[in-house]
PDB file of C-alpha atoms in Angstrom:
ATOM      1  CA  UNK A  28     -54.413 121.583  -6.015  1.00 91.00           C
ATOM      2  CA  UNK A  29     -53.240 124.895  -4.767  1.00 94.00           C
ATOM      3  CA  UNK A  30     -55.722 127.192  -4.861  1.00 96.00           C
ATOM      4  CA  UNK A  31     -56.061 131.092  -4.223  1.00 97.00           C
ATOM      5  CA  UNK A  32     -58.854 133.712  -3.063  1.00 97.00           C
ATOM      6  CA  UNK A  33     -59.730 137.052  -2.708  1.00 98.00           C
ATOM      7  CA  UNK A  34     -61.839 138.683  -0.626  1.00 97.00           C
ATOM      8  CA  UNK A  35     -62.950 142.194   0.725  1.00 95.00           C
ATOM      9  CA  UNK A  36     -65.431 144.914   0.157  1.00 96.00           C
ATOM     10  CA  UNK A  37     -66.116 145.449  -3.623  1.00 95.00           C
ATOM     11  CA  UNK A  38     -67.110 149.527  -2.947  1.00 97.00           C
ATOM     12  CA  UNK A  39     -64.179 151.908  -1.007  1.00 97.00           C
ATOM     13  CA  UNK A  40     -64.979 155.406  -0.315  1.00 97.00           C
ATOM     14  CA  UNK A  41     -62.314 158.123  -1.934  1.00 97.00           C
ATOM     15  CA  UNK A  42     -59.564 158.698   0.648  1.00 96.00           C
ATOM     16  CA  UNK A  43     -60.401 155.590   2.509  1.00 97.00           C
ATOM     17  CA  UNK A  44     -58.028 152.033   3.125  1.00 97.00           C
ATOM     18  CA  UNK A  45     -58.660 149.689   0.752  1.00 97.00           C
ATOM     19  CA  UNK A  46     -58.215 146.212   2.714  1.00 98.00           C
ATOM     20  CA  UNK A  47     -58.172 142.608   0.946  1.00 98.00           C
ATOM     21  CA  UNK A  48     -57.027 139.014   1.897  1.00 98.00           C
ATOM     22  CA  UNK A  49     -56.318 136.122  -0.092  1.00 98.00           C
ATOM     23  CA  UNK A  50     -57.117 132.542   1.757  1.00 97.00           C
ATOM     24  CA  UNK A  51     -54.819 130.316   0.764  1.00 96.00           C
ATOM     25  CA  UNK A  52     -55.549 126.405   0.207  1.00 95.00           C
ATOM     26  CA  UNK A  53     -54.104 123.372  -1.062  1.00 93.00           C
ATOM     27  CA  UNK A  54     -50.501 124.837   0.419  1.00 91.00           C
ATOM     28  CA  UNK A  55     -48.811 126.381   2.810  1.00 91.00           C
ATOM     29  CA  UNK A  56     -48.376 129.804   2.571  1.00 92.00           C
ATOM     30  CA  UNK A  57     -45.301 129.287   4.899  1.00 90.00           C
ATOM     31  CA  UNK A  58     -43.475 127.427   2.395  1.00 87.00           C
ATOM     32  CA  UNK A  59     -39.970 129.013   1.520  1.00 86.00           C
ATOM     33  CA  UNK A  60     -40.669 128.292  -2.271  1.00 89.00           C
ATOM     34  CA  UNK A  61     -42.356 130.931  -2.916  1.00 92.00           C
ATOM     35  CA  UNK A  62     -43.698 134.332  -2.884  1.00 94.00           C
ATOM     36  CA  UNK A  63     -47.221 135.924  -2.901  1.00 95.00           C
ATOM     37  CA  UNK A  64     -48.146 138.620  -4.519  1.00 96.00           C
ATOM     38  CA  UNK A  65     -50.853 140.889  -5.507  1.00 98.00           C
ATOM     39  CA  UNK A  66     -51.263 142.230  -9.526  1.00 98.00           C
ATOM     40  CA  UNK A  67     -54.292 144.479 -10.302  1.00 98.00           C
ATOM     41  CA  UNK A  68     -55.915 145.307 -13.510  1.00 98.00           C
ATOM     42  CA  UNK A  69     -57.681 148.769 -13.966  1.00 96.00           C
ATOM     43  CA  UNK A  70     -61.117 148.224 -16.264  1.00 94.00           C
ATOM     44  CA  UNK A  71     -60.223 147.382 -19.794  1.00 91.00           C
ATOM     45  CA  UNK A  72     -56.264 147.593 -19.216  1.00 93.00           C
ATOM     46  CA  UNK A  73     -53.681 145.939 -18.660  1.00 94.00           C
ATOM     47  CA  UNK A  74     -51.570 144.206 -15.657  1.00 97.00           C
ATOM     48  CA  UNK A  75     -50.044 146.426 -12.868  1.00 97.00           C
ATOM     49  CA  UNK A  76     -47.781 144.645 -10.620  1.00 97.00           C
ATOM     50  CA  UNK A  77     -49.110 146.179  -6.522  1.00 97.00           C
ATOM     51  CA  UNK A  78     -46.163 143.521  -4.682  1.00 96.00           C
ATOM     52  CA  UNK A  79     -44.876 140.321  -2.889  1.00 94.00           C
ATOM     53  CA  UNK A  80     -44.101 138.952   0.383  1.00 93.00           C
ATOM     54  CA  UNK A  81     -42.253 135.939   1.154  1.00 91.00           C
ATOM     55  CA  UNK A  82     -43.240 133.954   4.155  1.00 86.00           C
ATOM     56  CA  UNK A  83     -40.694 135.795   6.196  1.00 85.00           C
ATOM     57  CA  UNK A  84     -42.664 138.525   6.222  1.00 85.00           C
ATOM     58  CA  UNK A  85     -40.058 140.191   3.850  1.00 90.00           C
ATOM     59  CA  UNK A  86     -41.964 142.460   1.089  1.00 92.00           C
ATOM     60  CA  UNK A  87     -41.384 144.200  -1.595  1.00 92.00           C
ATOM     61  CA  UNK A  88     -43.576 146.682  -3.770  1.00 96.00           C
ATOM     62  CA  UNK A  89     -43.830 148.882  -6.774  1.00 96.00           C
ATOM     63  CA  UNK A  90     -42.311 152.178  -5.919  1.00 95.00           C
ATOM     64  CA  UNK A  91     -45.465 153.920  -8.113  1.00 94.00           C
ATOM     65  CA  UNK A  92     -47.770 152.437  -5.162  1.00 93.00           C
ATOM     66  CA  UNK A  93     -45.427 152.230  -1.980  1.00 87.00           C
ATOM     67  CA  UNK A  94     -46.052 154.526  -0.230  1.00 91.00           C
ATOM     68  CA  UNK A  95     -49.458 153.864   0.246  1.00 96.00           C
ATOM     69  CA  UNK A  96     -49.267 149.995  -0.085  1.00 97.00           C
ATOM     70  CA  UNK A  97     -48.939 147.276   2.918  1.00 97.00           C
ATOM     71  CA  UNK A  98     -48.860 143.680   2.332  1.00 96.00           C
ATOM     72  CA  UNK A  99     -48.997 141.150   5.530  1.00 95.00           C
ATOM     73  CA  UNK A 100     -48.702 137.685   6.242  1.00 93.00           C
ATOM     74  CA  UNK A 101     -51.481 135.761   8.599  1.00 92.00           C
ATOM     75  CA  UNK A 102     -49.583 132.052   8.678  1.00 90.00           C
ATOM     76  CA  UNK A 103     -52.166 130.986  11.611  1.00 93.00           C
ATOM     77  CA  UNK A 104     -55.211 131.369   8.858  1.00 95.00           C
ATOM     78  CA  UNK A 105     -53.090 130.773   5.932  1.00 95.00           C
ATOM     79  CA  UNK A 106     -53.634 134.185   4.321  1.00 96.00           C
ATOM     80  CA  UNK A 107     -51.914 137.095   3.337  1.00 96.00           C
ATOM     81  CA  UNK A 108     -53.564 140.589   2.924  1.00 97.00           C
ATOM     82  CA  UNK A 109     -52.975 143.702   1.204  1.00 98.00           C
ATOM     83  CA  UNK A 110     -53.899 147.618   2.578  1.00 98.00           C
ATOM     84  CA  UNK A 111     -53.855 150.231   0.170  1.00 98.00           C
ATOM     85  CA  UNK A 112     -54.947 153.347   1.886  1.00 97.00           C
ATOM     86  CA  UNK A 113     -55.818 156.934   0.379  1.00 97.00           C
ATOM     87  CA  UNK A 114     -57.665 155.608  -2.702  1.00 97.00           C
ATOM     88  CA  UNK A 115     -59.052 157.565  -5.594  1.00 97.00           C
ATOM     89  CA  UNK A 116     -60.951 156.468  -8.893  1.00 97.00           C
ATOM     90  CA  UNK A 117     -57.792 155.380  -9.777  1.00 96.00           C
ATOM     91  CA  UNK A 118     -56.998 152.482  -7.823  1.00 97.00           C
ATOM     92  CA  UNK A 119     -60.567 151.140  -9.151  1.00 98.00           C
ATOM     93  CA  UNK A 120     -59.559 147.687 -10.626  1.00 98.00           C
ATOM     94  CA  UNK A 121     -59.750 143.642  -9.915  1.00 98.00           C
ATOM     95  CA  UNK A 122     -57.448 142.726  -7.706  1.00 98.00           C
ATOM     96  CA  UNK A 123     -55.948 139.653  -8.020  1.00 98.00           C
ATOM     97  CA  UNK A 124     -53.688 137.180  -5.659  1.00 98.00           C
ATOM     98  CA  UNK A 125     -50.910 135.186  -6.887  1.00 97.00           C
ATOM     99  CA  UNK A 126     -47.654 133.022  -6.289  1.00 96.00           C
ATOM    100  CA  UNK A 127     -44.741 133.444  -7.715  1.00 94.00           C
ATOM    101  CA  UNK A 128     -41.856 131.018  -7.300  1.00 86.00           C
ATOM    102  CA  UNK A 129     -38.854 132.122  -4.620  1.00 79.00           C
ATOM    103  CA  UNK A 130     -36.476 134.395  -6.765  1.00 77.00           C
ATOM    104  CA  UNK A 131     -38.107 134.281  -9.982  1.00 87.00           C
ATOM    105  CA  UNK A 132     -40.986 136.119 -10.093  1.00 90.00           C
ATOM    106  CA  UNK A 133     -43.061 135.207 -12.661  1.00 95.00           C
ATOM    107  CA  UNK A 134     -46.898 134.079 -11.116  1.00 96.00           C
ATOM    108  CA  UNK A 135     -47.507 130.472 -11.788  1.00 95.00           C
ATOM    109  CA  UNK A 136     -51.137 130.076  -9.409  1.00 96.00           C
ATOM    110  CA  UNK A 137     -53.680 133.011  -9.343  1.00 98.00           C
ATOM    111  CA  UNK A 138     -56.458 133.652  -7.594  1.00 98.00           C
ATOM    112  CA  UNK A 139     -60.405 134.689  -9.648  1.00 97.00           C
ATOM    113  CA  UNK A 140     -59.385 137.845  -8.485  1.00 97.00           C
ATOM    114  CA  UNK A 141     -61.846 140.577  -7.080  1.00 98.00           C
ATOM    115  CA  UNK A 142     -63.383 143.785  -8.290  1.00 98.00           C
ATOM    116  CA  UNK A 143     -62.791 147.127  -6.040  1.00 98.00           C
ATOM    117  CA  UNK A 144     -64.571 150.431  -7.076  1.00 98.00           C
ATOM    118  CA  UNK A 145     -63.694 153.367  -5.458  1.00 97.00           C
ATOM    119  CA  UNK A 146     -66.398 155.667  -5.287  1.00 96.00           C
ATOM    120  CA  UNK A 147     -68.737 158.011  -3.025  1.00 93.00           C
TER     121      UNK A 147
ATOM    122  CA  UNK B  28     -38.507 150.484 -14.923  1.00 95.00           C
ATOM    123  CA  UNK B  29     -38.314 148.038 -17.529  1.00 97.00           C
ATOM    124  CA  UNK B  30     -40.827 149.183 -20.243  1.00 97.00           C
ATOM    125  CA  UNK B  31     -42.438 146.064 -22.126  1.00 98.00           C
ATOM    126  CA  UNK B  32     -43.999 147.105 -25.217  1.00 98.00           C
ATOM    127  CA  UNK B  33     -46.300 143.886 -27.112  1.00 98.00           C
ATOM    128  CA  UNK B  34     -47.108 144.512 -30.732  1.00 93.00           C
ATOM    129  CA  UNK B  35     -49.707 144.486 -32.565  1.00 95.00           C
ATOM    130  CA  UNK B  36     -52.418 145.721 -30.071  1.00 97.00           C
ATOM    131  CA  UNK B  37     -54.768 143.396 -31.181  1.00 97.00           C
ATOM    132  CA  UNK B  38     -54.343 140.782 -34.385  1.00 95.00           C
ATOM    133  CA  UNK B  39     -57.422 138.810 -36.731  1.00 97.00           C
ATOM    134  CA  UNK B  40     -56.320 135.532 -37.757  1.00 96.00           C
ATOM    135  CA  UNK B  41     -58.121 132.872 -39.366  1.00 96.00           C
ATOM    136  CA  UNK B  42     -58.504 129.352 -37.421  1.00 97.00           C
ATOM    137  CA  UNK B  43     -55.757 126.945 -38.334  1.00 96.00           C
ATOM    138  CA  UNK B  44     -53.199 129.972 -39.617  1.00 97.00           C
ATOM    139  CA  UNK B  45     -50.373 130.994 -37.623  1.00 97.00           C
ATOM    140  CA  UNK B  46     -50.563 133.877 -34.940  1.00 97.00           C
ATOM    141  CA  UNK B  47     -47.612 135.772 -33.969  1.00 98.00           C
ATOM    142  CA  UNK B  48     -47.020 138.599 -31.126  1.00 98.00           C
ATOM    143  CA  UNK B  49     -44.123 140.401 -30.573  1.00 98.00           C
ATOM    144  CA  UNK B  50     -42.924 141.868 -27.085  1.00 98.00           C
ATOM    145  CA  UNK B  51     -39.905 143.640 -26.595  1.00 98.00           C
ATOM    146  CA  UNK B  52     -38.501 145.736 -23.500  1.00 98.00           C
ATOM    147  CA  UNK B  53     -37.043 148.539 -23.026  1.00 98.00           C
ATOM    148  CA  UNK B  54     -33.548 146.846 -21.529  1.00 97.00           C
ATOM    149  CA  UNK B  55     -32.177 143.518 -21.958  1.00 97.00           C
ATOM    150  CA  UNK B  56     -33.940 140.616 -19.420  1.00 97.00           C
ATOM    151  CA  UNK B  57     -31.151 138.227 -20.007  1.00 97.00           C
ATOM    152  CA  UNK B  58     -29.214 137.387 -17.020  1.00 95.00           C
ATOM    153  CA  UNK B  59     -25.732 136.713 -18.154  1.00 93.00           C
ATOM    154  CA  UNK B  60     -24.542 134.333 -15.020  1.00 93.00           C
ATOM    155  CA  UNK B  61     -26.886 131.943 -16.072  1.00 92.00           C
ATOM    156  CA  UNK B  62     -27.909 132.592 -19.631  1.00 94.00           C
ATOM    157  CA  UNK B  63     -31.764 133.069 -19.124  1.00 95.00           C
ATOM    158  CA  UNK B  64     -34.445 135.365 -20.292  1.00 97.00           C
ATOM    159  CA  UNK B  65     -36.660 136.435 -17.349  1.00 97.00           C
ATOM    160  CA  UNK B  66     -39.395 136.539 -19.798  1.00 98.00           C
ATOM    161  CA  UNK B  67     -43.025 134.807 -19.372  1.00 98.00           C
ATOM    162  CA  UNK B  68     -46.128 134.727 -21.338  1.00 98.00           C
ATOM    163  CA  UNK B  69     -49.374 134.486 -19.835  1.00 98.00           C
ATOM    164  CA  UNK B  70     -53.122 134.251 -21.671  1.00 98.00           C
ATOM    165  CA  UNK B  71     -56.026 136.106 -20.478  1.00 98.00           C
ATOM    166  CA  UNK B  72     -59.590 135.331 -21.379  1.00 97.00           C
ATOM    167  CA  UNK B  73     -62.509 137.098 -20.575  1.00 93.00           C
ATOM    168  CA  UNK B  74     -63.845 137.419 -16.958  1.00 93.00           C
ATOM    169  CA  UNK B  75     -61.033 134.925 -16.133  1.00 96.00           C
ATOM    170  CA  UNK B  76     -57.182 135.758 -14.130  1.00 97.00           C
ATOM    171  CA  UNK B  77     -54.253 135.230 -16.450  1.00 98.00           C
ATOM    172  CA  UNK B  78     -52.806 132.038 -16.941  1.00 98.00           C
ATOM    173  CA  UNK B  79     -49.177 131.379 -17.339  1.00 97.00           C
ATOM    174  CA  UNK B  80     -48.159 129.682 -20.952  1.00 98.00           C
ATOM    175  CA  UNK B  81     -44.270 130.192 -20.855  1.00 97.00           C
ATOM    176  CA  UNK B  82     -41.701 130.957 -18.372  1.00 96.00           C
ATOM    177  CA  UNK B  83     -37.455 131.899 -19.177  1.00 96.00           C
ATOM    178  CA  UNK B  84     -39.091 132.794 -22.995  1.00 96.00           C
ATOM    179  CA  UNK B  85     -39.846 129.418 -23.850  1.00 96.00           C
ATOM    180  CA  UNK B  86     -40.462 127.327 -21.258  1.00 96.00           C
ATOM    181  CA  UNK B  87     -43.830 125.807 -21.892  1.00 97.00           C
ATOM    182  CA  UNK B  88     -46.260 124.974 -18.512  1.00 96.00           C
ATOM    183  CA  UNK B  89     -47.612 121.704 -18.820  1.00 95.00           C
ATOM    184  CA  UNK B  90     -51.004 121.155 -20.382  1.00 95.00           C
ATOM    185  CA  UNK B  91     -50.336 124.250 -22.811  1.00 97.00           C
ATOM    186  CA  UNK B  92     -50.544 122.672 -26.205  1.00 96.00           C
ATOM    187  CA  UNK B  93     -47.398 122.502 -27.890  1.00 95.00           C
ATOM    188  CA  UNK B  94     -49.234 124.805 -30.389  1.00 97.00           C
ATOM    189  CA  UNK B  95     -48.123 127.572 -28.709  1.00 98.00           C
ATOM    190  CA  UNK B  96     -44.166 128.511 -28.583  1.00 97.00           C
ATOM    191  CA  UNK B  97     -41.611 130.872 -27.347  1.00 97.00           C
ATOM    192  CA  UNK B  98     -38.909 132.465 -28.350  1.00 97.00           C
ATOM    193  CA  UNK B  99     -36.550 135.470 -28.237  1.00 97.00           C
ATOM    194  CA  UNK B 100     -33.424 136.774 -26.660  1.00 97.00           C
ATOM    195  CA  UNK B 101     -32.315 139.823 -24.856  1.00 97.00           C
ATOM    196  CA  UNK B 102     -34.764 142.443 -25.591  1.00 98.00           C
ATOM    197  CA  UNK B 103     -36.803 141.035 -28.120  1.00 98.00           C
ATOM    198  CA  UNK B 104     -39.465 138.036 -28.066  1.00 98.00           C
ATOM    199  CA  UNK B 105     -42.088 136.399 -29.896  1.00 98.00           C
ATOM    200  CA  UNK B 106     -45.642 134.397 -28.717  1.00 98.00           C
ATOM    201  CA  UNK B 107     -46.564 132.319 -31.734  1.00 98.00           C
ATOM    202  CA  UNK B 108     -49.835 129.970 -32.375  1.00 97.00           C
ATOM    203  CA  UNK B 109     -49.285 127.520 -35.102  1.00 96.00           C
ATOM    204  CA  UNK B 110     -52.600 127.159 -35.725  1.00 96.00           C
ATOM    205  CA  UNK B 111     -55.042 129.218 -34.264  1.00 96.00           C
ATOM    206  CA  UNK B 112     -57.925 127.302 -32.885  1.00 97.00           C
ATOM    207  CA  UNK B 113     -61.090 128.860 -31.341  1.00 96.00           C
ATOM    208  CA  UNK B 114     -60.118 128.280 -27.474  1.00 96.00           C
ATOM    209  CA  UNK B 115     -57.412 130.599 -28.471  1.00 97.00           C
ATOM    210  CA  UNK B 116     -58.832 133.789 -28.308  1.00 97.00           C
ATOM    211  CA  UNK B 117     -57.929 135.592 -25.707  1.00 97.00           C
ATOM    212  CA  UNK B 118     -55.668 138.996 -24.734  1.00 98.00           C
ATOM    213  CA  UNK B 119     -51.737 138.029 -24.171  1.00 98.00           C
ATOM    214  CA  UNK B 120     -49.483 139.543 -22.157  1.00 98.00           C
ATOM    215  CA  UNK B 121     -45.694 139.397 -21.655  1.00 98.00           C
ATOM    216  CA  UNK B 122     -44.426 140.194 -17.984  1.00 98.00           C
ATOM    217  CA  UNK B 123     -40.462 140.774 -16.786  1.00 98.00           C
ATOM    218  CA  UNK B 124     -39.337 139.412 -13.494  1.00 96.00           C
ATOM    219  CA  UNK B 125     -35.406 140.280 -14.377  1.00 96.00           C
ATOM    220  CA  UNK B 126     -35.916 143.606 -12.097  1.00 94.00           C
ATOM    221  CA  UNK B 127     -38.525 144.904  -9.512  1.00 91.00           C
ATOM    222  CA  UNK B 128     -40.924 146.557 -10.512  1.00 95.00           C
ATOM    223  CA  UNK B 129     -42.287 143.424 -12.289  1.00 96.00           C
ATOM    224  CA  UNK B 130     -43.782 145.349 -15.541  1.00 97.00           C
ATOM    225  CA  UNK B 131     -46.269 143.403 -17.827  1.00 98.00           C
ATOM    226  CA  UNK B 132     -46.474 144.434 -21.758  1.00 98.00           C
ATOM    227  CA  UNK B 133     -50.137 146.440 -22.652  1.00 97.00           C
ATOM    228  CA  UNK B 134     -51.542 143.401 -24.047  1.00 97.00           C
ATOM    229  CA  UNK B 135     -52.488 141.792 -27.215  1.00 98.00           C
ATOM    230  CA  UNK B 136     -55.952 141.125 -28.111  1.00 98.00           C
ATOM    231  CA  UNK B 137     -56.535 138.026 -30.305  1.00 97.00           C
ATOM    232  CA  UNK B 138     -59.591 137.440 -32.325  1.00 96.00           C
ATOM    233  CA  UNK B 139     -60.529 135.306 -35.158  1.00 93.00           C
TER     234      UNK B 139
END
């Protein structure tokens, strides 16, 4: 059973690089099936779609985030990671991982996801 | 950006009646070459990631009771619980994946 999670620091200073990885088990993450993605959900709202990789290394992100966004592939550990640097209060949220199936990006397998507060 | 809008923002129904929520976007997410709706559903509980219940509109994951259905074309589409039971409570959200950015409706918060 394919199974997803997160992991990183839970408190980010303002300004700082916000750095999470999602282990990957039950799966390759090198499988050309599918993609992996990262979705976060600010406290009390909704779903915000950050972006995906596909085991390529190929990536694609939301153009509200990417300029501050990186996501990377580590196939050795089976992980993939995302960086989003110059935080504010804003980006406070629970990140979660996820895979999406190759071309059709709806996210079938998600990980318990992780909370990140961005504070001083 | 495809704007997904889900109404009502939250709904009270009674257990065993019929729950229905509405999501429509702001363009059409039907791909003509191969007539589907790049449309899924996905339930939310509380403290838990969402879980996907429908994929192309109204393709059903297994182990989602058939109590729950999809449906809708184009720009419009519907969630609907025959009969709500208890488990069901939860916030639902609709999600594109017809265009990047991949935009998810606001949410609909069920509660009996």
């Amino acid at each position: 059973q394919l199974q997803l999670q997160e992991s990183g620091p839970g408190l980010v200073k303002p300004s700082e690089t916000l750095s999470l990885t999602c282990t990957v088990s039950g799966g390759s993450i090198s499988s050309s099936r599918y993609y992996w993605g990262w979705i976060r959900q600010p406290p009390g709202k909704g779903l915000e779609w950050i972006g995906s990789l596909y085991y390529s290394g190929s990536t694609y992100y939301n153009p509200s985030l990417k300029s501050r966004v990186t996501i990377s592939l580590d196939t050795s550990k089976n992980q993939f990671s995302l960086k989003v640097s110059s935080v504010t209060a804003a980006d406070t949220a629970v990140y979660y991982c996820a895979r999406s199936q190759s071309d059709y990006d709806y996210f079938s397998y998600w990980g318990q996801g992780t909370r990140v507060t961005v504070s001083s | 950006d495809i704007l997904m809008i889900q109404s009502p923002d939250s709904l009270a129904v009674s257990l065993g009646e019929r729950a229905t929520i509405n999501c429509k976007s702001s363009q059409s997410v039907l791909y003509s070459s191969n007539n589907k709706n790049y449309l899924a559903w996905y339930q939310q509980k509380p403290g838990q990631p969402p879980k996907l219940l429908f994929s192309w509109a109204f393709t059903r994951e297994s182990g989602v009771p058939d109590r729950f259905s999809g449906s809708g074309s184009g720009t419009d589409f519907t969630l609907t619980i025959s009969s709500l039971q208890a488990e069901d409570v939860a916030v639902y959200y609709c999600q594109q994946y017809y265009s990047s950015p991949y935009t998810f409706g606001q949410g609909t918060k069920l509660e009996i």
